[in-house]
């Protein structure tokens, strides 16, 4: 999707009352989204605190030394001081890849290369960024039930959102109820 089309869609959406904006790490449209948000705030259409802007930590940036720079890049692109909700994508980490590349697949094997980074290490760094005020809320996405249980054992800041993939081709009938009871 070209930049002008993105700006038009986001601007019209905010004018129509949409307040949830979910940014996707590899869509390369954070700058356009940020321009629209800034313009809407400047023009008095919306206040910053009325928006819920969601970012995502991709699995290849889960090492402690990569988390803050990746978040800062997203904030800079969006022109924001903080993100309202930051979702950790997947319960596993993959090896670091350059920010300009997206697919963590190995050319030799055409498979993901897993990294030995614990979710606890990642979560602790994210909690520090919440404490610093650059993230308001944490969430998780595409986690299995056991990974959620594990996270809840050590999380000082519990996830506020659990994004579950659920559609006609991938149904998880028991998971939502079990997680909701924790």
PDB file of C-alpha atoms in Angstrom:
ATOM      1  CA  UNK A   1       0.000   0.000   0.000  1.00  0.00           C
ATOM      2  CA  UNK A   2       1.490   3.353  -0.936  1.00  0.00           C
ATOM      3  CA  UNK A   3       2.136   6.132   1.562  1.00  0.00           C
ATOM      4  CA  UNK A   4      -0.627   8.457   0.343  1.00  0.00           C
ATOM      5  CA  UNK A   5      -3.191   5.694   0.538  1.00  0.00           C
ATOM      6  CA  UNK A   6      -2.128   4.851   4.116  1.00  0.00           C
ATOM      7  CA  UNK A   7      -2.353   8.510   5.152  1.00  0.00           C
ATOM      8  CA  UNK A   8      -5.798   8.861   3.601  1.00  0.00           C
ATOM      9  CA  UNK A   9      -7.125   5.726   5.300  1.00  0.00           C
ATOM     10  CA  UNK A  10      -5.726   6.598   8.740  1.00  0.00           C
ATOM     11  CA  UNK A  11      -6.829  10.249   8.558  1.00  0.00           C
ATOM     12  CA  UNK A  12     -10.357   9.311   7.488  1.00  0.00           C
ATOM     13  CA  UNK A  13     -10.538   6.624  10.158  1.00  0.00           C
ATOM     14  CA  UNK A  14      -9.594   9.042  12.946  1.00  0.00           C
ATOM     15  CA  UNK A  15     -12.117  11.599  11.648  1.00  0.00           C
ATOM     16  CA  UNK A  16     -14.798   8.881  11.676  1.00  0.00           C
ATOM     17  CA  UNK A  17     -14.069   8.071  15.324  1.00  0.00           C
ATOM     18  CA  UNK A  18     -11.598   5.216  15.226  1.00  0.00           C
ATOM     19  CA  UNK A  19      -9.284   5.394  18.225  1.00  0.00           C
ATOM     20  CA  UNK A  20      -7.442   2.063  18.106  1.00  0.00           C
ATOM     21  CA  UNK A  21      -4.414   2.053  15.813  1.00  0.00           C
ATOM     22  CA  UNK A  22      -2.422  -1.153  15.588  1.00  0.00           C
ATOM     23  CA  UNK A  23       0.971  -0.872  13.958  1.00  0.00           C
ATOM     24  CA  UNK A  24       2.508  -3.934  12.375  1.00  0.00           C
ATOM     25  CA  UNK A  25       6.272  -4.226  12.587  1.00  0.00           C
ATOM     26  CA  UNK A  26       6.963  -5.099   8.962  1.00  0.00           C
ATOM     27  CA  UNK A  27       4.391  -2.906   7.210  1.00  0.00           C
ATOM     28  CA  UNK A  28       6.802   0.037   6.826  1.00  0.00           C
ATOM     29  CA  UNK A  29       4.041   2.586   7.308  1.00  0.00           C
ATOM     30  CA  UNK A  30       4.780   3.866  10.825  1.00  0.00           C
ATOM     31  CA  UNK A  31       5.932   7.236   9.468  1.00  0.00           C
ATOM     32  CA  UNK A  32       2.658   7.776   7.592  1.00  0.00           C
ATOM     33  CA  UNK A  33       0.613   6.631  10.579  1.00  0.00           C
ATOM     34  CA  UNK A  34       2.592   9.009  12.798  1.00  0.00           C
ATOM     35  CA  UNK A  35       1.969  11.946  10.445  1.00  0.00           C
ATOM     36  CA  UNK A  36      -1.772  11.277  10.547  1.00  0.00           C
ATOM     37  CA  UNK A  37      -1.835  10.999  14.325  1.00  0.00           C
ATOM     38  CA  UNK A  38       0.175  14.220  14.714  1.00  0.00           C
ATOM     39  CA  UNK A  39      -2.054  16.056  12.238  1.00  0.00           C
ATOM     40  CA  UNK A  40      -5.239  14.836  13.957  1.00  0.00           C
ATOM     41  CA  UNK A  41      -3.939  16.009  17.336  1.00  0.00           C
ATOM     42  CA  UNK A  42      -2.699  19.358  15.967  1.00  0.00           C
ATOM     43  CA  UNK A  43      -6.012  19.961  14.169  1.00  0.00           C
ATOM     44  CA  UNK A  44      -7.942  19.260  17.378  1.00  0.00           C
ATOM     45  CA  UNK A  45      -9.739  16.212  15.981  1.00  0.00           C
ATOM     46  CA  UNK A  46      -8.501  14.018  18.809  1.00  0.00           C
ATOM     47  CA  UNK A  47      -6.373  14.258  21.951  1.00  0.00           C
ATOM     48  CA  UNK A  48      -3.387  11.937  22.311  1.00  0.00           C
ATOM     49  CA  UNK A  49      -4.863  10.341  25.433  1.00  0.00           C
ATOM     50  CA  UNK A  50      -7.984   9.384  23.450  1.00  0.00           C
ATOM     51  CA  UNK A  51      -5.951   7.157  21.136  1.00  0.00           C
ATOM     52  CA  UNK A  52      -4.847   3.610  21.840  1.00  0.00           C
ATOM     53  CA  UNK A  53      -1.734   2.970  19.778  1.00  0.00           C
ATOM     54  CA  UNK A  54      -0.441  -0.588  19.728  1.00  0.00           C
ATOM     55  CA  UNK A  55       3.059  -1.697  18.782  1.00  0.00           C
ATOM     56  CA  UNK A  56       4.587  -5.143  18.539  1.00  0.00           C
ATOM     57  CA  UNK A  57       7.874  -6.688  19.598  1.00  0.00           C
ATOM     58  CA  UNK A  58       8.783  -9.220  16.944  1.00  0.00           C
ATOM     59  CA  UNK A  59      10.450 -12.501  17.951  1.00  0.00           C
ATOM     60  CA  UNK A  60      13.846 -11.604  16.452  1.00  0.00           C
ATOM     61  CA  UNK A  61      14.302  -8.571  18.738  1.00  0.00           C
ATOM     62  CA  UNK A  62      13.763 -10.222  22.108  1.00  0.00           C
ATOM     63  CA  UNK A  63      17.345  -9.947  23.390  1.00  0.00           C
ATOM     64  CA  UNK A  64      17.664  -7.292  26.076  1.00  0.00           C
ATOM     65  CA  UNK A  65      20.042  -5.112  24.033  1.00  0.00           C
ATOM     66  CA  UNK A  66      17.620  -4.957  21.072  1.00  0.00           C
ATOM     67  CA  UNK A  67      14.314  -4.257  22.807  1.00  0.00           C
ATOM     68  CA  UNK A  68      14.751  -0.565  23.588  1.00  0.00           C
ATOM     69  CA  UNK A  69      16.296   0.402  20.208  1.00  0.00           C
ATOM     70  CA  UNK A  70      13.498  -1.369  18.300  1.00  0.00           C
ATOM     71  CA  UNK A  71      10.856   0.350  20.432  1.00  0.00           C
ATOM     72  CA  UNK A  72      12.595   3.718  20.051  1.00  0.00           C
ATOM     73  CA  UNK A  73      12.702   3.299  16.282  1.00  0.00           C
ATOM     74  CA  UNK A  74       8.935   2.704  16.262  1.00  0.00           C
ATOM     75  CA  UNK A  75       8.325   5.708  18.541  1.00  0.00           C
ATOM     76  CA  UNK A  76      10.516   7.929  16.349  1.00  0.00           C
ATOM     77  CA  UNK A  77       8.739   6.767  13.198  1.00  0.00           C
ATOM     78  CA  UNK A  78       5.353   7.394  14.802  1.00  0.00           C
ATOM     79  CA  UNK A  79       6.437  10.720  16.315  1.00  0.00           C
ATOM     80  CA  UNK A  80       5.330   9.591  19.780  1.00  0.00           C
ATOM     81  CA  UNK A  81       6.775   9.740  23.283  1.00  0.00           C
ATOM     82  CA  UNK A  82       5.082   6.531  24.403  1.00  0.00           C
ATOM     83  CA  UNK A  83       3.165   3.541  23.099  1.00  0.00           C
ATOM     84  CA  UNK A  84      -0.115   2.619  24.776  1.00  0.00           C
ATOM     85  CA  UNK A  85       0.163  -1.142  24.383  1.00  0.00           C
ATOM     86  CA  UNK A  86       3.193  -3.181  23.378  1.00  0.00           C
ATOM     87  CA  UNK A  87       2.495  -6.773  22.369  1.00  0.00           C
ATOM     88  CA  UNK A  88       5.132  -9.484  22.559  1.00  0.00           C
ATOM     89  CA  UNK A  89       4.644 -11.584  19.434  1.00  0.00           C
ATOM     90  CA  UNK A  90       5.031 -15.329  20.094  1.00  0.00           C
ATOM     91  CA  UNK A  91       6.323 -17.045  23.216  1.00  0.00           C
ATOM     92  CA  UNK A  92       9.608 -17.993  21.542  1.00  0.00           C
ATOM     93  CA  UNK A  93      12.545 -15.888  20.359  1.00  0.00           C
ATOM     94  CA  UNK A  94      14.337 -16.173  17.039  1.00  0.00           C
ATOM     95  CA  UNK A  95      17.849 -15.074  16.195  1.00  0.00           C
ATOM     96  CA  UNK A  96      18.439 -11.352  15.719  1.00  0.00           C
ATOM     97  CA  UNK A  97      18.201 -10.046  12.182  1.00  0.00           C
ATOM     98  CA  UNK A  98      18.967  -6.609  10.823  1.00  0.00           C
ATOM     99  CA  UNK A  99      16.082  -4.174  11.217  1.00  0.00           C
ATOM    100  CA  UNK A 100      15.904  -3.618   7.456  1.00  0.00           C
ATOM    101  CA  UNK A 101      15.356  -7.312   6.847  1.00  0.00           C
ATOM    102  CA  UNK A 102      12.197  -8.968   8.089  1.00  0.00           C
ATOM    103  CA  UNK A 103      12.178 -12.698   7.572  1.00  0.00           C
ATOM    104  CA  UNK A 104      14.357 -14.517  10.108  1.00  0.00           C
ATOM    105  CA  UNK A 105      14.677 -17.515   7.823  1.00  0.00           C
ATOM    106  CA  UNK A 106      18.063 -19.014   7.186  1.00  0.00           C
ATOM    107  CA  UNK A 107      19.055 -19.151   3.536  1.00  0.00           C
ATOM    108  CA  UNK A 108      20.665 -22.555   4.125  1.00  0.00           C
ATOM    109  CA  UNK A 109      17.731 -24.279   5.769  1.00  0.00           C
ATOM    110  CA  UNK A 110      14.802 -21.972   4.970  1.00  0.00           C
ATOM    111  CA  UNK A 111      13.698 -22.424   8.593  1.00  0.00           C
ATOM    112  CA  UNK A 112      13.486 -20.148  11.586  1.00  0.00           C
ATOM    113  CA  UNK A 113      16.535 -20.162  13.809  1.00  0.00           C
ATOM    114  CA  UNK A 114      15.518 -20.102  17.444  1.00  0.00           C
ATOM    115  CA  UNK A 115      17.475 -17.998  19.930  1.00  0.00           C
ATOM    116  CA  UNK A 116      18.185 -18.958  23.513  1.00  0.00           C
ATOM    117  CA  UNK A 117      16.488 -15.929  25.044  1.00  0.00           C
ATOM    118  CA  UNK A 118      14.112 -16.497  27.906  1.00  0.00           C
ATOM    119  CA  UNK A 119      10.733 -14.842  27.967  1.00  0.00           C
ATOM    120  CA  UNK A 120      11.537 -13.774  31.517  1.00  0.00           C
ATOM    121  CA  UNK A 121      14.594 -11.800  30.328  1.00  0.00           C
ATOM    122  CA  UNK A 122      12.481 -10.097  27.668  1.00  0.00           C
ATOM    123  CA  UNK A 123       9.635  -9.367  30.080  1.00  0.00           C
ATOM    124  CA  UNK A 124      11.961  -7.824  32.686  1.00  0.00           C
ATOM    125  CA  UNK A 125      13.311  -5.388  30.080  1.00  0.00           C
ATOM    126  CA  UNK A 126       9.785  -4.500  28.983  1.00  0.00           C
ATOM    127  CA  UNK A 127       8.780  -3.903  32.608  1.00  0.00           C
ATOM    128  CA  UNK A 128      11.706  -1.467  32.897  1.00  0.00           C
ATOM    129  CA  UNK A 129      10.378   0.393  29.840  1.00  0.00           C
ATOM    130  CA  UNK A 130       6.930   0.575  31.454  1.00  0.00           C
ATOM    131  CA  UNK A 131       8.606   2.009  34.561  1.00  0.00           C
ATOM    132  CA  UNK A 132      10.400   4.540  32.328  1.00  0.00           C
ATOM    133  CA  UNK A 133       7.066   5.648  30.846  1.00  0.00           C
ATOM    134  CA  UNK A 134       7.689   4.756  27.194  1.00  0.00           C
ATOM    135  CA  UNK A 135       5.263   1.825  27.320  1.00  0.00           C
ATOM    136  CA  UNK A 136       1.923   2.169  29.118  1.00  0.00           C
ATOM    137  CA  UNK A 137       0.691  -1.447  28.983  1.00  0.00           C
ATOM    138  CA  UNK A 138       2.088  -4.835  28.020  1.00  0.00           C
ATOM    139  CA  UNK A 139       0.350  -7.647  26.208  1.00  0.00           C
ATOM    140  CA  UNK A 140       1.076 -10.956  24.563  1.00  0.00           C
ATOM    141  CA  UNK A 141       0.109 -12.380  21.202  1.00  0.00           C
ATOM    142  CA  UNK A 142       0.082 -15.959  19.881  1.00  0.00           C
ATOM    143  CA  UNK A 143       1.063 -17.542  23.206  1.00  0.00           C
ATOM    144  CA  UNK A 144       0.050 -21.055  24.131  1.00  0.00           C
ATOM    145  CA  UNK A 145      -1.630 -21.710  27.458  1.00  0.00           C
ATOM    146  CA  UNK A 146       1.522 -23.059  29.153  1.00  0.00           C
ATOM    147  CA  UNK A 147       3.540 -19.987  28.118  1.00  0.00           C
ATOM    148  CA  UNK A 148       0.899 -17.732  29.676  1.00  0.00           C
ATOM    149  CA  UNK A 149       1.064 -19.725  32.935  1.00  0.00           C
ATOM    150  CA  UNK A 150       4.861 -19.487  32.909  1.00  0.00           C
ATOM    151  CA  UNK A 151       4.788 -15.723  32.324  1.00  0.00           C
ATOM    152  CA  UNK A 152       2.346 -15.153  35.175  1.00  0.00           C
ATOM    153  CA  UNK A 153       4.741 -16.860  37.609  1.00  0.00           C
ATOM    154  CA  UNK A 154       7.367 -14.117  37.367  1.00  0.00           C
ATOM    155  CA  UNK A 155       5.701 -11.083  35.781  1.00  0.00           C
ATOM    156  CA  UNK A 156       5.689  -8.085  38.086  1.00  0.00           C
ATOM    157  CA  UNK A 157       3.519  -6.334  35.501  1.00  0.00           C
ATOM    158  CA  UNK A 158       0.899  -8.755  34.235  1.00  0.00           C
ATOM    159  CA  UNK A 159      -0.117  -8.630  30.577  1.00  0.00           C
ATOM    160  CA  UNK A 160      -3.202  -6.480  30.054  1.00  0.00           C
ATOM    161  CA  UNK A 161      -4.042  -8.063  26.706  1.00  0.00           C
ATOM    162  CA  UNK A 162      -3.871 -11.608  25.413  1.00  0.00           C
ATOM    163  CA  UNK A 163      -4.339 -11.606  21.655  1.00  0.00           C
ATOM    164  CA  UNK A 164      -5.557 -15.025  20.563  1.00  0.00           C
ATOM    165  CA  UNK A 165      -5.651 -16.256  17.001  1.00  0.00           C
ATOM    166  CA  UNK A 166      -9.116 -17.711  16.530  1.00  0.00           C
ATOM    167  CA  UNK A 167     -10.952 -18.137  13.228  1.00  0.00           C
ATOM    168  CA  UNK A 168     -12.811 -20.853  11.299  1.00  0.00           C
ATOM    169  CA  UNK A 169      -9.555 -22.484  10.224  1.00  0.00           C
ATOM    170  CA  UNK A 170      -7.866 -22.295  13.637  1.00  0.00           C
ATOM    171  CA  UNK A 171     -10.230 -22.739  16.562  1.00  0.00           C
ATOM    172  CA  UNK A 172      -9.063 -22.860  20.155  1.00  0.00           C
ATOM    173  CA  UNK A 173     -12.294 -23.565  21.978  1.00  0.00           C
ATOM    174  CA  UNK A 174     -10.899 -24.205  25.459  1.00  0.00           C
ATOM    175  CA  UNK A 175      -8.101 -21.639  25.669  1.00  0.00           C
ATOM    176  CA  UNK A 176     -10.005 -18.349  26.185  1.00  0.00           C
ATOM    177  CA  UNK A 177     -11.993 -19.657  29.148  1.00  0.00           C
ATOM    178  CA  UNK A 178      -9.007 -21.212  30.870  1.00  0.00           C
ATOM    179  CA  UNK A 179      -6.854 -18.118  30.502  1.00  0.00           C
ATOM    180  CA  UNK A 180      -9.686 -15.875  31.676  1.00  0.00           C
ATOM    181  CA  UNK A 181      -9.870 -17.808  34.938  1.00  0.00           C
ATOM    182  CA  UNK A 182      -6.265 -16.998  35.925  1.00  0.00           C
TER     183      UNK A 182
END
